[in-house]
PDB file of C-alpha atoms in Angstrom:
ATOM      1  CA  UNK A 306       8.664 129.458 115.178  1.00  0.00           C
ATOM      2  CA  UNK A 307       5.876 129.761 117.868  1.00  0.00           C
ATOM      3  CA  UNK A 308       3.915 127.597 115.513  1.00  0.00           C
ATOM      4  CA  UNK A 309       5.750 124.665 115.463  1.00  0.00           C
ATOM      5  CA  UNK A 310       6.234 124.691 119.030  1.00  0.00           C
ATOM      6  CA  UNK A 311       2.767 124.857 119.686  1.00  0.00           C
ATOM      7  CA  UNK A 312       2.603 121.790 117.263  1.00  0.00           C
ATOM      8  CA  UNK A 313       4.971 119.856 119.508  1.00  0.00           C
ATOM      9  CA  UNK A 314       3.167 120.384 122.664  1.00  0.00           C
ATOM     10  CA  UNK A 315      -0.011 120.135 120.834  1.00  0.00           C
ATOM     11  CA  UNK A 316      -1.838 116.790 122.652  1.00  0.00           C
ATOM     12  CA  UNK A 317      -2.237 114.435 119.329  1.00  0.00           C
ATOM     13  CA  UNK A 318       1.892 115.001 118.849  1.00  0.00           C
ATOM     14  CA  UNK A 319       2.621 114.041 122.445  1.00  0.00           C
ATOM     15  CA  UNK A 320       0.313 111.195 122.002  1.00  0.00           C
ATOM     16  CA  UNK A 321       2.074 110.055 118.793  1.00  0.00           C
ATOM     17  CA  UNK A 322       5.574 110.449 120.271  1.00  0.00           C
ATOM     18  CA  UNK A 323       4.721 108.284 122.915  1.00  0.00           C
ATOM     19  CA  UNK A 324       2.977 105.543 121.314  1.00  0.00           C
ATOM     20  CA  UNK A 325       6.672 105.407 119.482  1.00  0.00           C
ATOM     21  CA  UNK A 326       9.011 105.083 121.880  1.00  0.00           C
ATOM     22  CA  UNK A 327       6.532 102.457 123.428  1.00  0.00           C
ATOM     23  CA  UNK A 328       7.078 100.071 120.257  1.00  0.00           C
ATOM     24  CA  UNK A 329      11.009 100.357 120.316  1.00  0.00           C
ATOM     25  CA  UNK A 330      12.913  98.238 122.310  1.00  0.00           C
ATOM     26  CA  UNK A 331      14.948  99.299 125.719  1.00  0.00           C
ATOM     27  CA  UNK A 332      18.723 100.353 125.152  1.00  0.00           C
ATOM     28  CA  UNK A 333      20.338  97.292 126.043  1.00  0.00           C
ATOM     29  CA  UNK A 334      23.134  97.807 128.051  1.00  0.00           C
ATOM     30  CA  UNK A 335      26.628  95.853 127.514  1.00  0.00           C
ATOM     31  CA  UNK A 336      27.521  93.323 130.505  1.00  0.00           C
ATOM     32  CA  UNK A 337      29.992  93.893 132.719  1.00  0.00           C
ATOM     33  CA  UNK A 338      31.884  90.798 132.774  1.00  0.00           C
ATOM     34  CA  UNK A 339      32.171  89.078 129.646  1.00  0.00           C
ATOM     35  CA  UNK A 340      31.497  85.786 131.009  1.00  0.00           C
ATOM     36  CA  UNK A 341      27.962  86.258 131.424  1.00  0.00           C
ATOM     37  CA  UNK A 342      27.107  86.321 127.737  1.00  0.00           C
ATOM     38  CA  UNK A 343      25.819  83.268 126.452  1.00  0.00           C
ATOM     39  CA  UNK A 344      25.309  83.728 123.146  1.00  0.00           C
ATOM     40  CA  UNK A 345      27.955  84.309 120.434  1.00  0.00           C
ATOM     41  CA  UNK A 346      25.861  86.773 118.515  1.00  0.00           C
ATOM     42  CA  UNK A 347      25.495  89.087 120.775  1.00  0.00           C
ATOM     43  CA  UNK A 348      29.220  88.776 122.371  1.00  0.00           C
ATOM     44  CA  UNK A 349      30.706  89.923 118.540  1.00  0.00           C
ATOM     45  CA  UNK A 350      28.049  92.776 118.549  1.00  0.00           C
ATOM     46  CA  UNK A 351      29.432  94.075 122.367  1.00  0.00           C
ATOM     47  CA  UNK A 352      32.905  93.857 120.704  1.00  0.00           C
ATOM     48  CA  UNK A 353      32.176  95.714 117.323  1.00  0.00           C
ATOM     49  CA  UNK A 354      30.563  98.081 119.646  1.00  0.00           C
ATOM     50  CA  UNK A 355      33.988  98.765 121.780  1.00  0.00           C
ATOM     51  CA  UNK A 356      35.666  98.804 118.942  1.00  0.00           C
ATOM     52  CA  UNK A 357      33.550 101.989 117.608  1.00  0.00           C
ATOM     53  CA  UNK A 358      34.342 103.586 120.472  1.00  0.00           C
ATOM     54  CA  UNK A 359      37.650 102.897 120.694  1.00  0.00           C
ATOM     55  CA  UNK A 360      37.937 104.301 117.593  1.00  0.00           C
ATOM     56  CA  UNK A 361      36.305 107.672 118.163  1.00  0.00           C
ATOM     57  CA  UNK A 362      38.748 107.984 120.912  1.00  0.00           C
ATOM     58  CA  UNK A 363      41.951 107.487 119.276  1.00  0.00           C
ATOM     59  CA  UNK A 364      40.438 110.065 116.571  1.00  0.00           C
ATOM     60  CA  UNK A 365      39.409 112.682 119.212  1.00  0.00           C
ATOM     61  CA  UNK A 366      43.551 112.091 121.074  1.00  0.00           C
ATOM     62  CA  UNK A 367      44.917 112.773 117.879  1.00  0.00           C
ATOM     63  CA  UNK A 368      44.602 116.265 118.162  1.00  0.00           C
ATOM     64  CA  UNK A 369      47.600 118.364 120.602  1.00  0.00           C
ATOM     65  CA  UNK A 370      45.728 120.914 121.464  1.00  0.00           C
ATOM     66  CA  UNK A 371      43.425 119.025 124.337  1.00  0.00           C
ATOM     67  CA  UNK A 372      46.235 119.464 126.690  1.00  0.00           C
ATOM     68  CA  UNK A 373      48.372 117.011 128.564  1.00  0.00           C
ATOM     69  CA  UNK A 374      45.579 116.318 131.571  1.00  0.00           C
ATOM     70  CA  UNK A 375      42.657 115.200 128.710  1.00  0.00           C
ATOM     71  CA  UNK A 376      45.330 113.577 126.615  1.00  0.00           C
ATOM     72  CA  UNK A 377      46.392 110.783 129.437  1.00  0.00           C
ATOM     73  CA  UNK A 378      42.904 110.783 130.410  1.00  0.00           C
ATOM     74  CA  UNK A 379      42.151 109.608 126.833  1.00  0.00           C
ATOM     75  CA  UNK A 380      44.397 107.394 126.465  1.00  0.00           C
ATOM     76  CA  UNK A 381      43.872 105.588 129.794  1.00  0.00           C
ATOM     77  CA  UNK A 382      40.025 105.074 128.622  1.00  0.00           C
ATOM     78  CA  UNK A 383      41.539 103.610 125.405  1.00  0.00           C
ATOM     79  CA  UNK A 384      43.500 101.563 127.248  1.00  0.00           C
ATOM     80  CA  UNK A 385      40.656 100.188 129.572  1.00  0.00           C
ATOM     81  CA  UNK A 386      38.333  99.842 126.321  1.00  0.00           C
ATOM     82  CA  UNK A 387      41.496  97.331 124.770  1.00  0.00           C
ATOM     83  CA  UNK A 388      41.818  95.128 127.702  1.00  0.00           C
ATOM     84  CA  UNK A 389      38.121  94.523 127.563  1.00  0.00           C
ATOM     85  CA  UNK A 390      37.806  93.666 124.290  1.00  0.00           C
ATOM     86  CA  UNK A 391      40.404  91.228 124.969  1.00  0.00           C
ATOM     87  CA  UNK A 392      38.024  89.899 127.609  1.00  0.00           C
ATOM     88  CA  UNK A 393      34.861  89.722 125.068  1.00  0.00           C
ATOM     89  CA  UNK A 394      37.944  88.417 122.333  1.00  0.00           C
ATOM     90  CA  UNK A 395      38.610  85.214 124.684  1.00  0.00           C
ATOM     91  CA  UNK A 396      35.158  84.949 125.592  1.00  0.00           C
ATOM     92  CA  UNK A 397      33.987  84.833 121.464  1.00  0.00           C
ATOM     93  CA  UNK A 398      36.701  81.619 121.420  1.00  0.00           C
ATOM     94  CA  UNK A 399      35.471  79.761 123.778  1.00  0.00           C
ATOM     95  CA  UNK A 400      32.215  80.454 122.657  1.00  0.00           C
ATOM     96  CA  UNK A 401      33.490  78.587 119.360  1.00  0.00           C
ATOM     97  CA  UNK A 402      33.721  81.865 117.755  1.00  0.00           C
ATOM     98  CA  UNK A 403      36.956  83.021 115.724  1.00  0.00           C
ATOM     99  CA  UNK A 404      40.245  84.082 117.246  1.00  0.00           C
ATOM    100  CA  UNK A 405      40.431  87.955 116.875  1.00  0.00           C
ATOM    101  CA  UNK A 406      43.527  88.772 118.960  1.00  0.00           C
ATOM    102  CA  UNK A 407      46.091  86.532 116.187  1.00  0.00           C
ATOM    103  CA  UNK A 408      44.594  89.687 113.489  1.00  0.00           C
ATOM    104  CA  UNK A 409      45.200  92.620 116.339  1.00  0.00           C
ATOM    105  CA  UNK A 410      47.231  95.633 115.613  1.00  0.00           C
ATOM    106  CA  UNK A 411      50.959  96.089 116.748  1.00  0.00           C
ATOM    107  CA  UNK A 412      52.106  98.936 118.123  1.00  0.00           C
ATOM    108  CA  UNK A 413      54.278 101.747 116.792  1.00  0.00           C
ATOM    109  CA  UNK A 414      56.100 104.242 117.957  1.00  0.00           C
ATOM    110  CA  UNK A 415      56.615 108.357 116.127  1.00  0.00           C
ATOM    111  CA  UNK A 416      58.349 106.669 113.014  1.00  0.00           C
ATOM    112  CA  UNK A 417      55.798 103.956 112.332  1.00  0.00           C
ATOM    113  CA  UNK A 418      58.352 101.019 113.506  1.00  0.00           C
ATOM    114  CA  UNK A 419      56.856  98.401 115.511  1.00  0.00           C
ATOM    115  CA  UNK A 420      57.776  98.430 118.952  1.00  0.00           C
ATOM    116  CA  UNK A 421      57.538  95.623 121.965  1.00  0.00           C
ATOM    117  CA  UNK A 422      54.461  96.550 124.121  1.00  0.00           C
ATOM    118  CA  UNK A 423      55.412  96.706 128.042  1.00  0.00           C
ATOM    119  CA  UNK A 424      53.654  93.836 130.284  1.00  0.00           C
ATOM    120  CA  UNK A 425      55.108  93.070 132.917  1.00  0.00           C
ATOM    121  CA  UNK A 426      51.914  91.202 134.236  1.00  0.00           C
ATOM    122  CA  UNK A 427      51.533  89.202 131.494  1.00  0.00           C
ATOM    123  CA  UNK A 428      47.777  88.943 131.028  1.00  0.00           C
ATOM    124  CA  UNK A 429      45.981  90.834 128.063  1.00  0.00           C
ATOM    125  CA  UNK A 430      47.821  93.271 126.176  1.00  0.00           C
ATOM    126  CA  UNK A 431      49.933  96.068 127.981  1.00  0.00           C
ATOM    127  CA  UNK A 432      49.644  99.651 128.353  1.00  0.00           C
ATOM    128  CA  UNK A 433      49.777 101.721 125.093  1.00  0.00           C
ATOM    129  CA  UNK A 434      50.344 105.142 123.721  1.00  0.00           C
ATOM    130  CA  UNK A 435      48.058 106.604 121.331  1.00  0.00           C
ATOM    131  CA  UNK A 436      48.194 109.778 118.764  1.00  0.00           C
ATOM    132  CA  UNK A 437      49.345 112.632 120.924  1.00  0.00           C
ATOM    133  CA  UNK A 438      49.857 110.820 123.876  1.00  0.00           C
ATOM    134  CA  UNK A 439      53.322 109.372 122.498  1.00  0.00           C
ATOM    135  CA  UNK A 440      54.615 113.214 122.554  1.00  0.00           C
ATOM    136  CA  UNK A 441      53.511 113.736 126.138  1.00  0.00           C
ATOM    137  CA  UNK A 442      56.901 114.116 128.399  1.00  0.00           C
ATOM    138  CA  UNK A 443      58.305 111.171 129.631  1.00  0.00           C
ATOM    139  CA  UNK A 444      56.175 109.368 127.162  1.00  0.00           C
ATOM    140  CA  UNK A 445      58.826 110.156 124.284  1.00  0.00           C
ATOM    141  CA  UNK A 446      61.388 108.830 125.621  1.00  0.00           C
ATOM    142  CA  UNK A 447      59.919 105.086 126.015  1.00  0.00           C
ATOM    143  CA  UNK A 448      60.183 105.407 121.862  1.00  0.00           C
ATOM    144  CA  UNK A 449      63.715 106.246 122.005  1.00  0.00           C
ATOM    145  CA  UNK A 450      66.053 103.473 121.108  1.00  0.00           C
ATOM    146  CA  UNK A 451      69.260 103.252 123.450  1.00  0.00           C
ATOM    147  CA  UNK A 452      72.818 103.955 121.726  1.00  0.00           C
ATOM    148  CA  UNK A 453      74.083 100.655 121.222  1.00  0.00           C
ATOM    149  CA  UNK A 454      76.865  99.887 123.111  1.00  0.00           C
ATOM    150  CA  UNK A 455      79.863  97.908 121.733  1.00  0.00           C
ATOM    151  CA  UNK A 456      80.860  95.437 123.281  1.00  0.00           C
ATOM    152  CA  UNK A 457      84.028  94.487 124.103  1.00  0.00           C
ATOM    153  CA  UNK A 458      85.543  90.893 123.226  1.00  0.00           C
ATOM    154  CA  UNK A 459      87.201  89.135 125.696  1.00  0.00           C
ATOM    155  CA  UNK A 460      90.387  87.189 125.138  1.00  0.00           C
ATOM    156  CA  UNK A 461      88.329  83.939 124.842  1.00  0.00           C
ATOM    157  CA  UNK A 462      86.644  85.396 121.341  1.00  0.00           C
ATOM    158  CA  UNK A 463      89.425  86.575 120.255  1.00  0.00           C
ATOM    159  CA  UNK A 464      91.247  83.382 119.912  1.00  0.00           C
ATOM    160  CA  UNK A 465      87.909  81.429 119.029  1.00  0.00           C
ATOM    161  CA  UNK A 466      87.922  83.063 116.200  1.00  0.00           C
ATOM    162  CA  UNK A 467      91.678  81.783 115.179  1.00  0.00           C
ATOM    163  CA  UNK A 468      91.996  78.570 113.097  1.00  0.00           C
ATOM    164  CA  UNK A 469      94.600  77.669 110.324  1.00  0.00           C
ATOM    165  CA  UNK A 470      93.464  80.147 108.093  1.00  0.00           C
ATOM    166  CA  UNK A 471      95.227  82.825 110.427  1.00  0.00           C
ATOM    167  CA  UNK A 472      98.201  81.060 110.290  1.00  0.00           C
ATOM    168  CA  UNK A 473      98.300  80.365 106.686  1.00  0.00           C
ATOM    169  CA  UNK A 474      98.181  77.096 106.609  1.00  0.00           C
ATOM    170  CA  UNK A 475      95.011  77.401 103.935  1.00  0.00           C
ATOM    171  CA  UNK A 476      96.397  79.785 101.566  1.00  0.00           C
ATOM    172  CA  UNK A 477      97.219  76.998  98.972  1.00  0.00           C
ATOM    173  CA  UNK A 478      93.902  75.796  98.685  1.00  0.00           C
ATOM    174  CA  UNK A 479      92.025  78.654  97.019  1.00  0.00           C
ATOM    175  CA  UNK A 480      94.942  78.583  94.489  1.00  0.00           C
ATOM    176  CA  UNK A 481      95.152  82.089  94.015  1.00  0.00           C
ATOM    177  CA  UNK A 482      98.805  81.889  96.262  1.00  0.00           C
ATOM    178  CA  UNK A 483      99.829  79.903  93.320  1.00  0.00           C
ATOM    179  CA  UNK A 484      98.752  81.732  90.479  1.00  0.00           C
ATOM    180  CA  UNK A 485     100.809  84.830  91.742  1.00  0.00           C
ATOM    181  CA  UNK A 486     104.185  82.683  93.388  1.00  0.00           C
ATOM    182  CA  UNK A 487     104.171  80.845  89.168  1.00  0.00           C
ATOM    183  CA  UNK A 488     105.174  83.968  87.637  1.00  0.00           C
ATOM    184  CA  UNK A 489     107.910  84.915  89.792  1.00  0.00           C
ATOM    185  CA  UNK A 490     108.899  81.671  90.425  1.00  0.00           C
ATOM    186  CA  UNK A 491     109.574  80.943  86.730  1.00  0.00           C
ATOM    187  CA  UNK A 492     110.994  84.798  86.414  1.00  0.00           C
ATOM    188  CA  UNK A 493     113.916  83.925  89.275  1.00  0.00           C
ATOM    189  CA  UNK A 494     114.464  80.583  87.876  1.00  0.00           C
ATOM    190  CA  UNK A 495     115.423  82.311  84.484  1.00  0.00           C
ATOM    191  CA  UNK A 496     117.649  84.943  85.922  1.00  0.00           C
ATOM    192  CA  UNK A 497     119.459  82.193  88.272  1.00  0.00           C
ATOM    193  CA  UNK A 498     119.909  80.230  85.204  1.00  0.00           C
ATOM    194  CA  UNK A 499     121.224  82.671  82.959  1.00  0.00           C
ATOM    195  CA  UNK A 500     123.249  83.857  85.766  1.00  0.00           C
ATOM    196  CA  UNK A 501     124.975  80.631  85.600  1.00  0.00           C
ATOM    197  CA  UNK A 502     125.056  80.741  82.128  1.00  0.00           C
ATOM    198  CA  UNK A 503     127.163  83.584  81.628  1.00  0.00           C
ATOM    199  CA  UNK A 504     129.180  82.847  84.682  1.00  0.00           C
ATOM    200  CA  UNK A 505     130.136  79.385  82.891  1.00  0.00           C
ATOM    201  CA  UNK A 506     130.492  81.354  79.459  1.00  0.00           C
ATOM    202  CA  UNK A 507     133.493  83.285  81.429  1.00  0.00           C
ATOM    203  CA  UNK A 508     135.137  80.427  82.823  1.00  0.00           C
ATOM    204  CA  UNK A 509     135.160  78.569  79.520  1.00  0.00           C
ATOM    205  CA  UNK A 510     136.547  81.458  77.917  1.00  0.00           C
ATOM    206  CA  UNK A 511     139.368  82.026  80.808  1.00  0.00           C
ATOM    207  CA  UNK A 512     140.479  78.522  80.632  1.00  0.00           C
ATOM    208  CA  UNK A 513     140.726  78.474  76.836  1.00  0.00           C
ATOM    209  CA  UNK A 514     142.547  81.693  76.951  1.00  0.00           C
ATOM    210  CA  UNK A 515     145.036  80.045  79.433  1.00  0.00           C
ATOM    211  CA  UNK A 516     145.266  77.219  77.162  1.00  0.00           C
ATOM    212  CA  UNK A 517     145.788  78.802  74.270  1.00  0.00           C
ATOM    213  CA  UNK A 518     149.732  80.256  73.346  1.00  0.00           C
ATOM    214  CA  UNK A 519     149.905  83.253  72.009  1.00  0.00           C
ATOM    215  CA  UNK A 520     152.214  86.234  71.806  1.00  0.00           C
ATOM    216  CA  UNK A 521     150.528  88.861  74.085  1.00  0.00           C
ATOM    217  CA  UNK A 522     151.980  91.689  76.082  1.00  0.00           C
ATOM    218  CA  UNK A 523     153.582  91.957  79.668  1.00  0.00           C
ATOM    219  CA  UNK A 524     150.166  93.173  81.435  1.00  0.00           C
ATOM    220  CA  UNK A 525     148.176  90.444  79.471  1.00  0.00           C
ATOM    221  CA  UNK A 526     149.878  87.910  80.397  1.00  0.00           C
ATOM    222  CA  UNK A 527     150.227  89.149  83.903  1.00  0.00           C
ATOM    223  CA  UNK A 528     146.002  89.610  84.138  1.00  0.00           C
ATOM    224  CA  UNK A 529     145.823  86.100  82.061  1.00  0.00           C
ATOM    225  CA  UNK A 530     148.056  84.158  85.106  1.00  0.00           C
ATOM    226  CA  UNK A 531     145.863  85.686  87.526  1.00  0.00           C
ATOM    227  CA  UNK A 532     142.487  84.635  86.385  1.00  0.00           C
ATOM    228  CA  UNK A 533     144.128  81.383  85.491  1.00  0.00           C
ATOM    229  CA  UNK A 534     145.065  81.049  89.577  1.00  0.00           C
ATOM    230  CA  UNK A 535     141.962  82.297  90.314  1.00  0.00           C
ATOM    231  CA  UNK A 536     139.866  79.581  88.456  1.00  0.00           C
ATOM    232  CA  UNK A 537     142.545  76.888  90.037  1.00  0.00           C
ATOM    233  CA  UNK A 538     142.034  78.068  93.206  1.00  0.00           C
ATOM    234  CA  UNK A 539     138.305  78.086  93.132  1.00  0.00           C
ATOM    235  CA  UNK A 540     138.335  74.615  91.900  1.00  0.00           C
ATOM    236  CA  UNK A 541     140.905  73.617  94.780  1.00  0.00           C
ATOM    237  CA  UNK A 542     137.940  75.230  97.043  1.00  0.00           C
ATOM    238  CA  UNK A 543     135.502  73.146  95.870  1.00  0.00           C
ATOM    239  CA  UNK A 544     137.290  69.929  95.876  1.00  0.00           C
ATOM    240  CA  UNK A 545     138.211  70.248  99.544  1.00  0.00           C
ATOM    241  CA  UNK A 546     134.692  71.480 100.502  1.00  0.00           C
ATOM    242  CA  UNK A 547     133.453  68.503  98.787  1.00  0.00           C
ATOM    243  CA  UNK A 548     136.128  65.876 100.468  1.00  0.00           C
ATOM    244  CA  UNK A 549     135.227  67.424 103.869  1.00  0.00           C
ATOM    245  CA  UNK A 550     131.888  67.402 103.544  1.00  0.00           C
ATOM    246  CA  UNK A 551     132.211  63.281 102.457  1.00  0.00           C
ATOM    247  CA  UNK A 552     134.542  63.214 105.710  1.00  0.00           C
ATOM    248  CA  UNK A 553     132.274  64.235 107.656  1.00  0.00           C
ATOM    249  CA  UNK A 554     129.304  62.013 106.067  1.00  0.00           C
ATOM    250  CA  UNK A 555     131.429  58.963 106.483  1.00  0.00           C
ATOM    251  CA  UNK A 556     133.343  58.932 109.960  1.00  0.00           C
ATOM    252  CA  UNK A 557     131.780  58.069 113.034  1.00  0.00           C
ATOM    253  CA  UNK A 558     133.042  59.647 116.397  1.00  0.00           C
ATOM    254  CA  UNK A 559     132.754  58.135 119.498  1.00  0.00           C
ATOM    255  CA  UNK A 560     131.693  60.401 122.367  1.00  0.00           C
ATOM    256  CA  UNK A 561     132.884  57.605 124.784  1.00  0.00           C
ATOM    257  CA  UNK A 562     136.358  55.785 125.401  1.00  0.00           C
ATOM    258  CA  UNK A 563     135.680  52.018 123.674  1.00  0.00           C
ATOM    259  CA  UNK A 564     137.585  49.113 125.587  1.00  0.00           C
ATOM    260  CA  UNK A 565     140.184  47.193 123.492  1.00  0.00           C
ATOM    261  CA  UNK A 566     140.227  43.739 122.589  1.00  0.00           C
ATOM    262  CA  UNK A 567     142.988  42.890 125.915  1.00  0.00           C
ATOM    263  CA  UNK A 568     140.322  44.533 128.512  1.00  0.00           C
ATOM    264  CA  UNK A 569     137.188  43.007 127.596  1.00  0.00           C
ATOM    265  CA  UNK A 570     138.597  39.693 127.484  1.00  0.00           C
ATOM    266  CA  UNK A 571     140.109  40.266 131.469  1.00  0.00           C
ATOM    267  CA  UNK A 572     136.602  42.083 132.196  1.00  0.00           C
ATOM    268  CA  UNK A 573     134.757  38.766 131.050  1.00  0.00           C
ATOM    269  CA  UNK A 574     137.308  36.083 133.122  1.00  0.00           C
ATOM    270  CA  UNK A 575     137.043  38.643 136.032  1.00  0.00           C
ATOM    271  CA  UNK A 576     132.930  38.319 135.463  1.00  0.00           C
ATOM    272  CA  UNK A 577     133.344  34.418 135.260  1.00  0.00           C
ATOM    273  CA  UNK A 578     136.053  33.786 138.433  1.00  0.00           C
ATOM    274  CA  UNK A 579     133.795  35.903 140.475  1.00  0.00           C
ATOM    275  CA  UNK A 580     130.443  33.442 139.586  1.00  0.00           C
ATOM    276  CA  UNK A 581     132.518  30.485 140.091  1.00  0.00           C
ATOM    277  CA  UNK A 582     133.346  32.231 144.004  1.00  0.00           C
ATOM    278  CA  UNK A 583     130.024  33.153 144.849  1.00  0.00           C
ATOM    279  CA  UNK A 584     129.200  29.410 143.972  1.00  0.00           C
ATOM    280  CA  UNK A 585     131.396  27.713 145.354  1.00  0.00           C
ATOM    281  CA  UNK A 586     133.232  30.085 148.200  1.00  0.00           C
ATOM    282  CA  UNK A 587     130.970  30.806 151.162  1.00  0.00           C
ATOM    283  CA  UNK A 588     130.583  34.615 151.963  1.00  0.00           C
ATOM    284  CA  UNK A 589     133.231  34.430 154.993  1.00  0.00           C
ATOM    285  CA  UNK A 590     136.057  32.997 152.663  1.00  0.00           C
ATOM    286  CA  UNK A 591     135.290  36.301 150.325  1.00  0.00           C
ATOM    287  CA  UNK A 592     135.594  38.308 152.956  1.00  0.00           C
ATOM    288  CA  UNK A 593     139.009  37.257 154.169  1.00  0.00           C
ATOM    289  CA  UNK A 594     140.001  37.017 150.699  1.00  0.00           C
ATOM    290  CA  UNK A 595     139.339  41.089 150.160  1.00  0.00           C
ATOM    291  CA  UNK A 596     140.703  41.551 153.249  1.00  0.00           C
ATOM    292  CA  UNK A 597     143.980  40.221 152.342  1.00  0.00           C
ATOM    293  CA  UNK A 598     143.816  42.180 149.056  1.00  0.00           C
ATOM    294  CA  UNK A 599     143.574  45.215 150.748  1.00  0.00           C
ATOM    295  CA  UNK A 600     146.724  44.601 152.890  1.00  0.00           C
ATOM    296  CA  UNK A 601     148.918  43.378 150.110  1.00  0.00           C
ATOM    297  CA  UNK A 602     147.872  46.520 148.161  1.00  0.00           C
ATOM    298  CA  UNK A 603     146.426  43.711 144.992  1.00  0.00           C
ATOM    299  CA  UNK A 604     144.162  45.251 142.264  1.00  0.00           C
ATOM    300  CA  UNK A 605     142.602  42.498 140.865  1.00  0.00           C
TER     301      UNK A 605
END
């Protein structure tokens, strides 16, 4: 081991070393502001070169263990090292360069979702949370989605949403109303008409019996007269139902007294004698003329 380190000190190594680092170029290092690059060469290379070290960051906060102090430390360097690669982004565009920022990387939160970034300046991207850093306290909660709250509708949405299909009024137009109302329709249309049916079968058969003379037995012929009156009187029903209902159809009551033939023709000479005084009387003659009515107690 002494050897070799007599090697390196030796004069000819020095010599050689030198002459080495004279023939490679000074460490350039990266502007400060973006705007004061002027070529678009070297702008991509400063921005491939923050994103290398943006990248051995995030890979160095993934790991817990650094503790809370180096964590946000970390991340606040990765966050300075993003906004100024927007800066070099913008400045690559205008140097007619390609638009980087439409191919950057959302952010996520523990479950991989994408989540809205915070920026309330709204200039360059905002502040994120990287690795770790998203389990730091206070941190985890920013990832937490609030319960949803349900709303309550107001009377106005409530009856926005009613139109004629709450009330019905479009049931018949799917035509599935009709297809179950045809069954039963035709179902109580059968019993209704076989209901009459058999009631008419009985009444035949009652009246024929009546008709009919036969030699039958005390309590028959009792039972026999009493259906008999029964069907007569049921008719009888009918038949006045019927003649009242007409009745009523055809007359026409008068909710007011009507004047007979006598008073409307006195009403229209009263009418006429009373035009023939206001044309030829003069107002003072009228006068007198009720006057004297009055006194002798006259009507007319």
């Amino acid at each position: 081991m002494a050897r070799n380190e007599e090697k390196a000190q030796s004069m000819l190594n020095r010599f050689i070393t030198m002459k080495e680092q004279e023939k490679k170029k000074p460490k350039e290092r990266r502007p400060y502001l973006a705007s004061e690059c002027r070529d678009l060469a070297e702008a991509d290379k400063w921005r491939q070169q923050i994103l290398r070290e943006i990248g051995r960051k995030v890979a160095e906060i993934q790991n817990e263990g650094l503790g809370e102090h180096r964590l946000r430390d970390l991340n606040d360097e990765v966050n300075k090292l993003i906004r100024e690669k927007s800066h070099w982004e913008r400045r690559i565009v205008e140097l007619g360069g390609p638009n980087y920022t439409k191919l950057s990387a959302k952010m996520t939160d523990l479950e991989g979702n994408i989540v809205d970034v915070p920026n309330p300046s709204g200039r360059g991207p905002g502040y994120r949370y990287f690795g770790a850093a998203k389990k730091l306290p206070g941190v985890r909660e920013l990832f937490e989605k609030p319960p949803e709250l349900r709303k309550r509708r107001t009377r106005y949405d409530i009856y926005k949403r009613i139109d004629a299909s709450y009330y019905g009024y479009r049931d018949d137009e799917d035509g599935v109303l009709k297809k179950v109302e045809k069954p039963a329709e035709e179902k109580m249309r059968k019993e209704a008409v076989e209901e009459w049916r058999r009631m008419e079968e009985i009444r035949k058969e009652a009246r024929k019996g009546v008709s009919e003379v036969v030699t039958v037995g005390p309590a028959v012929t009792e039972l026999l007269v009493e259906e008999e009156e029964d069907v007569v009187e049921e008719e009888r029903m009918r038949e006045r139902e019927e003649n009242e209902r007409r009745d009523k159809e055809k007359e026409f009551v008068a909710h007011v007294p009507l004047p007979d033939e006598k008073e409307i023709e006195r009403m229209v000479v009263g009418k006429k004698k009373m035009e023939l005084l206001s044309k030829y009387a003069s107002e003072d003659l009228l006068e007198e003329q009720s006057e004297a009515k009055a006194m002798l107690n006259i009507q007319r």
